Coordinates of C-alpha atoms and ligand atoms in Angstrom, one line a residue:
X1 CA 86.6 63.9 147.1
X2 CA 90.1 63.9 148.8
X3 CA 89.1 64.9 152.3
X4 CA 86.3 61.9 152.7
X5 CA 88.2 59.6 154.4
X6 CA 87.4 56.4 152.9
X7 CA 90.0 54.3 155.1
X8 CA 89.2 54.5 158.9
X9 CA 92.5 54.2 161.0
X10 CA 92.7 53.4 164.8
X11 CA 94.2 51.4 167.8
X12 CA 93.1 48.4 169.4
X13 CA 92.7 49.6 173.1
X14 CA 93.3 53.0 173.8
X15 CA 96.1 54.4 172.0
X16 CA 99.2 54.1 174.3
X17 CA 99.7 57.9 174.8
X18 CA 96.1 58.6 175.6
X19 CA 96.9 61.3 179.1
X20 CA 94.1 59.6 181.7
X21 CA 92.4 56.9 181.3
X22 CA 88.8 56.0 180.2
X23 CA 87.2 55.4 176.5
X24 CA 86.2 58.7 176.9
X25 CA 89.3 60.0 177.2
X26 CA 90.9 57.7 174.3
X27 CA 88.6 59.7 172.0
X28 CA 89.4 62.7 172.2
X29 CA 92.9 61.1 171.9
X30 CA 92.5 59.5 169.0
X31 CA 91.2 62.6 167.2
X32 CA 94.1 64.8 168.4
X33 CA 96.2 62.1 166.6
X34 CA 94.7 62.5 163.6
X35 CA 93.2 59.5 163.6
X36 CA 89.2 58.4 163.1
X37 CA 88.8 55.2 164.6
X38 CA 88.9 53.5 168.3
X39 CA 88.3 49.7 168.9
X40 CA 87.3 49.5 172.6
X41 CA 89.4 46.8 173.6
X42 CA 86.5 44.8 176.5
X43 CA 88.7 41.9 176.0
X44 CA 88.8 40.5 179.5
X45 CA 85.0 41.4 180.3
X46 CA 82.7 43.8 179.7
X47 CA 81.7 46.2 182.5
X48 CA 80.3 49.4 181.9
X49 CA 77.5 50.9 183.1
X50 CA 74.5 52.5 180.6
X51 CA 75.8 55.7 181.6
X52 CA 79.0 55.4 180.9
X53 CA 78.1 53.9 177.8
X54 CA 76.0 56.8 176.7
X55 CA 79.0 59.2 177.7
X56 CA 81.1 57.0 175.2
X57 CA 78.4 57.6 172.4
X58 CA 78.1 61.3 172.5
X59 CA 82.3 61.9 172.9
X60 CA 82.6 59.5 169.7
X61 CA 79.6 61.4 167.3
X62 CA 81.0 65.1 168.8
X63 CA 85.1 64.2 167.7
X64 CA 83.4 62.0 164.5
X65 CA 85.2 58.7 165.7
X66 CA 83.5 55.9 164.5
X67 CA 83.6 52.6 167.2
X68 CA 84.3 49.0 167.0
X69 CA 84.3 46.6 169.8
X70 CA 86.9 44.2 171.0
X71 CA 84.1 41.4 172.8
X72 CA 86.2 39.1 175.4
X73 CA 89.1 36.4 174.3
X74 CA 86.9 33.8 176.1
X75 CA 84.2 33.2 173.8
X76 CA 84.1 30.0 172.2
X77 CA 81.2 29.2 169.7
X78 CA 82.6 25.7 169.4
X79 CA 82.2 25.1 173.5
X80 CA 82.4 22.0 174.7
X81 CA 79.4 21.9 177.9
X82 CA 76.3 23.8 177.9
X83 CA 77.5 25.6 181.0
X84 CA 80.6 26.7 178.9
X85 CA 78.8 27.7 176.1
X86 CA 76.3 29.9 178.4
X87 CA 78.8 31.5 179.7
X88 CA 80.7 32.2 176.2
X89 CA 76.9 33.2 174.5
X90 CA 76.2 36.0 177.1
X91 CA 80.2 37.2 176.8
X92 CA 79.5 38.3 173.2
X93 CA 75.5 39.2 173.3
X94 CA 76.7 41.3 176.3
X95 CA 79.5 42.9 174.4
X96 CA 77.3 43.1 171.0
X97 CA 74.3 44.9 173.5
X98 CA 76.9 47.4 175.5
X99 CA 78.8 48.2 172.3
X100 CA 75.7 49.3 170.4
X101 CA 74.3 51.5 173.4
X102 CA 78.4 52.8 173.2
X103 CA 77.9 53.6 169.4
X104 CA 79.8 50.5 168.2
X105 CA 78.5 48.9 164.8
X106 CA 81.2 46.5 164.8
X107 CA 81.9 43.7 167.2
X108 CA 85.1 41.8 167.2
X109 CA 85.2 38.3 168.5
X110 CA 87.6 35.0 168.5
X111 CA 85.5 32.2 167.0
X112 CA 86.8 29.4 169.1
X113 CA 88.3 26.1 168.6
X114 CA 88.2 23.1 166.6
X115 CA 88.8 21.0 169.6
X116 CA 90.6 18.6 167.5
X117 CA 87.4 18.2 165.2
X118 CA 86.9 18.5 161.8
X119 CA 86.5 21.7 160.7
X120 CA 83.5 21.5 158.8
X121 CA 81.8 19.6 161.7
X122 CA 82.9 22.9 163.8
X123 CA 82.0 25.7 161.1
X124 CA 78.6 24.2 161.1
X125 CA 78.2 25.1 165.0
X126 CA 79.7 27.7 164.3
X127 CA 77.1 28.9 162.0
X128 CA 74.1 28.0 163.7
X129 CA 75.1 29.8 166.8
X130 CA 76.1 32.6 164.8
X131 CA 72.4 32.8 163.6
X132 CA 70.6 32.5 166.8
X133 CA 72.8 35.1 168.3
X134 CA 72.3 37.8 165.2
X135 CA 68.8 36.5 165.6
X136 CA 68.5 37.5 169.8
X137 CA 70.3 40.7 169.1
X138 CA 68.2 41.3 166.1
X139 CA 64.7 41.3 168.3
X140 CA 66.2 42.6 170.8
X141 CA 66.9 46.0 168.1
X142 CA 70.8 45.6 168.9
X143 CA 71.9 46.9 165.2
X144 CA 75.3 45.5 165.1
X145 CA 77.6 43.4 162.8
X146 CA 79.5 40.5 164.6
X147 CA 82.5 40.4 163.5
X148 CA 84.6 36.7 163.9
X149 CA 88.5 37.5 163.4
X150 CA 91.2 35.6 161.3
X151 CA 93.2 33.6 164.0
X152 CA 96.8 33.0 164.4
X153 CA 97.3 29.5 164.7
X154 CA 96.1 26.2 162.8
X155 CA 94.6 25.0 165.9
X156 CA 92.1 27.7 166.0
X157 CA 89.0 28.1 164.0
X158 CA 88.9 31.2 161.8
X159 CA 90.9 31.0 158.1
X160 CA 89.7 33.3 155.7
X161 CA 87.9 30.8 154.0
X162 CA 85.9 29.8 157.5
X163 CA 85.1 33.4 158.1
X164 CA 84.2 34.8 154.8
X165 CA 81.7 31.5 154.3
X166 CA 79.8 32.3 157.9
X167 CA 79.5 36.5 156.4
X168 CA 77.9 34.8 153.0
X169 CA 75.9 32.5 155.0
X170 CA 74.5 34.7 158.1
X171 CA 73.2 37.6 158.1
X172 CA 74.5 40.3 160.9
X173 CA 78.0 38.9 159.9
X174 CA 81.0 39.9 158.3
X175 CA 84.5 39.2 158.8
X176 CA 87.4 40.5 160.7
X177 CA 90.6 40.3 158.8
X178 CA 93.8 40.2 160.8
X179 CA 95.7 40.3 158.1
X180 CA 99.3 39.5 160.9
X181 CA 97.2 36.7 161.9
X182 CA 96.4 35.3 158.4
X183 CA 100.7 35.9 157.7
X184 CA 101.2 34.1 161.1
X185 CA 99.4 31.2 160.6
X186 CA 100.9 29.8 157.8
X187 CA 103.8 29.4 160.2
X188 CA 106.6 29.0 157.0
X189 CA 106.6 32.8 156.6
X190 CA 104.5 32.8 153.5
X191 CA 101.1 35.2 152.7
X192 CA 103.5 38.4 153.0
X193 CA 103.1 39.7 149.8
X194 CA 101.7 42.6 147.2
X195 CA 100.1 38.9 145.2
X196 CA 99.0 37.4 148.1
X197 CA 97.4 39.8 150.2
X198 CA 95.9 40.7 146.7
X199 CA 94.5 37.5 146.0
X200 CA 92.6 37.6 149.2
X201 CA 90.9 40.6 148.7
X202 CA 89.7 39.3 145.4
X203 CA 88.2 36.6 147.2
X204 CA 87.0 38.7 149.4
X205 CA 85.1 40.8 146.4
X206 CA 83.9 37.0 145.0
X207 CA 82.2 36.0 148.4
X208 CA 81.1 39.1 149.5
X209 CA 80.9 41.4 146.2
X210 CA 81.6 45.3 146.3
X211 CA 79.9 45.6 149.6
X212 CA 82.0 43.5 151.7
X213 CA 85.4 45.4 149.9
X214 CA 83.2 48.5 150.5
X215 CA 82.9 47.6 154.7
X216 CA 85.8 45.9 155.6
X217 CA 87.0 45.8 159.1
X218 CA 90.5 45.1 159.2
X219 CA 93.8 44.6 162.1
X220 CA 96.6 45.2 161.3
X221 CA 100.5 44.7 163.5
X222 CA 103.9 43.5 163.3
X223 CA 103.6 39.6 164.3
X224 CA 106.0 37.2 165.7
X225 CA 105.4 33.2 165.1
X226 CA 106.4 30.0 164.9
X227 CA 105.3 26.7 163.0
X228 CA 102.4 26.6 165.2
X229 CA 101.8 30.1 164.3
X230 CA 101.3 33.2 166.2
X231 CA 103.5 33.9 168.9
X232 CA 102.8 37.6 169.9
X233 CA 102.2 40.7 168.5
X234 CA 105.4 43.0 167.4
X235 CA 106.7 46.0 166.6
X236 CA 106.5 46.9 163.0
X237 CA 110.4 47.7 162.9
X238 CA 111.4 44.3 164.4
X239 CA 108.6 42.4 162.4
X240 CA 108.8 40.9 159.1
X241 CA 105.8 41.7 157.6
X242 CA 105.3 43.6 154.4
X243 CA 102.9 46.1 155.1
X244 CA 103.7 48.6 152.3
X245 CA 102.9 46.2 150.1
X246 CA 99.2 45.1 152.4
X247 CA 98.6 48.4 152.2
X248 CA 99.2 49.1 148.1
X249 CA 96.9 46.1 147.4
X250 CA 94.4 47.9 149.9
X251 CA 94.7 50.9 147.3
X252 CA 94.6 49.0 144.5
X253 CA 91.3 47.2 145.4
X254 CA 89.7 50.1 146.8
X255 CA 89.1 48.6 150.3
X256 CA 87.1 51.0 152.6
X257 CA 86.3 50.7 155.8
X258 CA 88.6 50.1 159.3
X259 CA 91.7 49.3 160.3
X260 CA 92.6 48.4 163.8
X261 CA 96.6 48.5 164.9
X262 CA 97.7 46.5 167.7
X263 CA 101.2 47.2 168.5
X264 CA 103.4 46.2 171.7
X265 CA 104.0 49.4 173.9
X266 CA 105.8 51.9 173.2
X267 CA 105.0 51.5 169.4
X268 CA 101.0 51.3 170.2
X269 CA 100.6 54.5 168.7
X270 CA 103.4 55.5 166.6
X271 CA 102.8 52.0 164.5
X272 CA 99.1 53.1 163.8
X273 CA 100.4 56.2 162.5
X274 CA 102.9 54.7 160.4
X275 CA 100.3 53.1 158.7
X276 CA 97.7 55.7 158.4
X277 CA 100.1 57.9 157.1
X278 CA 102.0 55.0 154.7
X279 CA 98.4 54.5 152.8
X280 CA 98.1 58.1 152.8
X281 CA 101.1 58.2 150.7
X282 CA 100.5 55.3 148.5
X283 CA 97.1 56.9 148.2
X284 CA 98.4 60.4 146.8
X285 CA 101.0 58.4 144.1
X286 CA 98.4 56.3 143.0
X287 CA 95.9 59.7 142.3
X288 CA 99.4 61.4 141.2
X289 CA 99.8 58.6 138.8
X290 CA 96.2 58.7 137.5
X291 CA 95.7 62.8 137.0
Ligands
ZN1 ZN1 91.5 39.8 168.2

């Protein structure tokens, strides 16, 4: 089946070149770009109205773009006061609840912190907040995934390990992979390449079999970083990341599913291209290779 598009490629936020302004708009964008994926980027807040939300639905099923959500960076399931945590619980059940009436499945949050403690201590929180939210949004008939993201820095919660153990253990959760993040955080320059990004997806495949391969929500973008870790997001032409060799291992393992690009302007949109249309190409050698 060469035209089922196995792969879904899209922006973070509105592609750069979208003329006007609106989801709506970013839609039909996105499909006249060849593309087949959008990630509403809510990341400050979420404010839409029902309606608006609606509109958002029926532009998305009539160009067949599928939706992911990008909930706010200030969610924290590792808060450190009630009031805090509150606050960061509604940010993502409002995101989760708005997304899904906006025909997202997927919804893409920052863990949190450590706060200095140990990580096991934290994943722990983690996990039984993760269930009571999945468990709200599941009685409340909100069908989505939450999606908690691989982060940047060491000081942040959310190494593949963390976040593929919390999709094993609760259900309603899978995993994010930001695979610049994941290259980033390591801080010396290492996990860039074909045997490393490999090697995570077979982990991937161990902790979350064929299915999780079969569903996996991905970002992608040229990163930046220090010894700490992730300093900012960059173009793919003045980053060092390997991402011919991400995306042959994505080929290689039959990964399925999304891909979100984040890219600095200008190269917001011509980066996700780049890489649609580089897996595209290691796609037709490798079904070359095997005819
Ligand atoms: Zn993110």
């Amino acid at each position: 089946m060469k035209n089922e598009v196995k792969l879904r490629f899209g922006t973070v936020g509105s592609p750069q070149t979208t003329p006007g302004s609106g989801t709506v708009a970013a839609i039909e964008h996105t499909k006249q770009l060849g593309l087949h994926h959008l990630e509403i980027a809510w990341v400050q807040s979420v404010r839409v109205s029902d309606a608006t939300c609606a509109d958002i639905k029926a532009a998305a099923e009539k160009h067949g773009i599928t939706l992911s959500v990008h909930a706010p960076y200030y969610i924290n399931l590792n808060s450190q006061t009630d009031e805090l945590m509150g606050k960061s619980d509604l940010r993502l059940l409002t995101a989760a609840r708005k997304g899904f009436l906006a025909g997202a499945r997927d919804i893409v949050f920052h863990p949190g912190s450590y706060h200095g403690q140990p990580p096991e201590q934290v994943y722990q929180r983690m996990r039984d907040k993760l269930i009571e939210l999945t468990g709200i949004l599941r009685d409340e008939g909100v069908d989505v995934i939450l999606r908690p993201e691989t982060m940047g820095k060491g000081a942040v919660f959310g190494t593949l390990e963390e976040v593929l153990q919390l999709s094993a253990e609760v259900e309603g959760v899978l995993p994010c992979i930001d695979w610049a993040h994941l290259h980033a955080r390591t801080g010396n320059g290492t996990f860039n390449t074909y045997d490393e990004f490999a090697a995570a997806l077979t982990r991937v495949r161990e902790v979350l079999g064929e299915a999780g391969i079969q569903s996996l929500h991905n970002h992608m973008s040229g990163i930046a970083y220090t010894a700490k870790g992730e300093k900012e997001h960059l173009p793919l032409n003045e980053a060092d990341l390997r991402y011919r060799d991400l995306l042959q291992a994505f080929v290689d393992h039959g990964v399925e599913g999304t891909v979100g690009i984040e890219a600095p302007e200008p190269f917001h949109t011509a980066d996700c291209l780049t890489f649609q249309a580089t897996y595209r190409r290691l796609l037709d050698l490798r079904e070359m290779e095997s005819a």
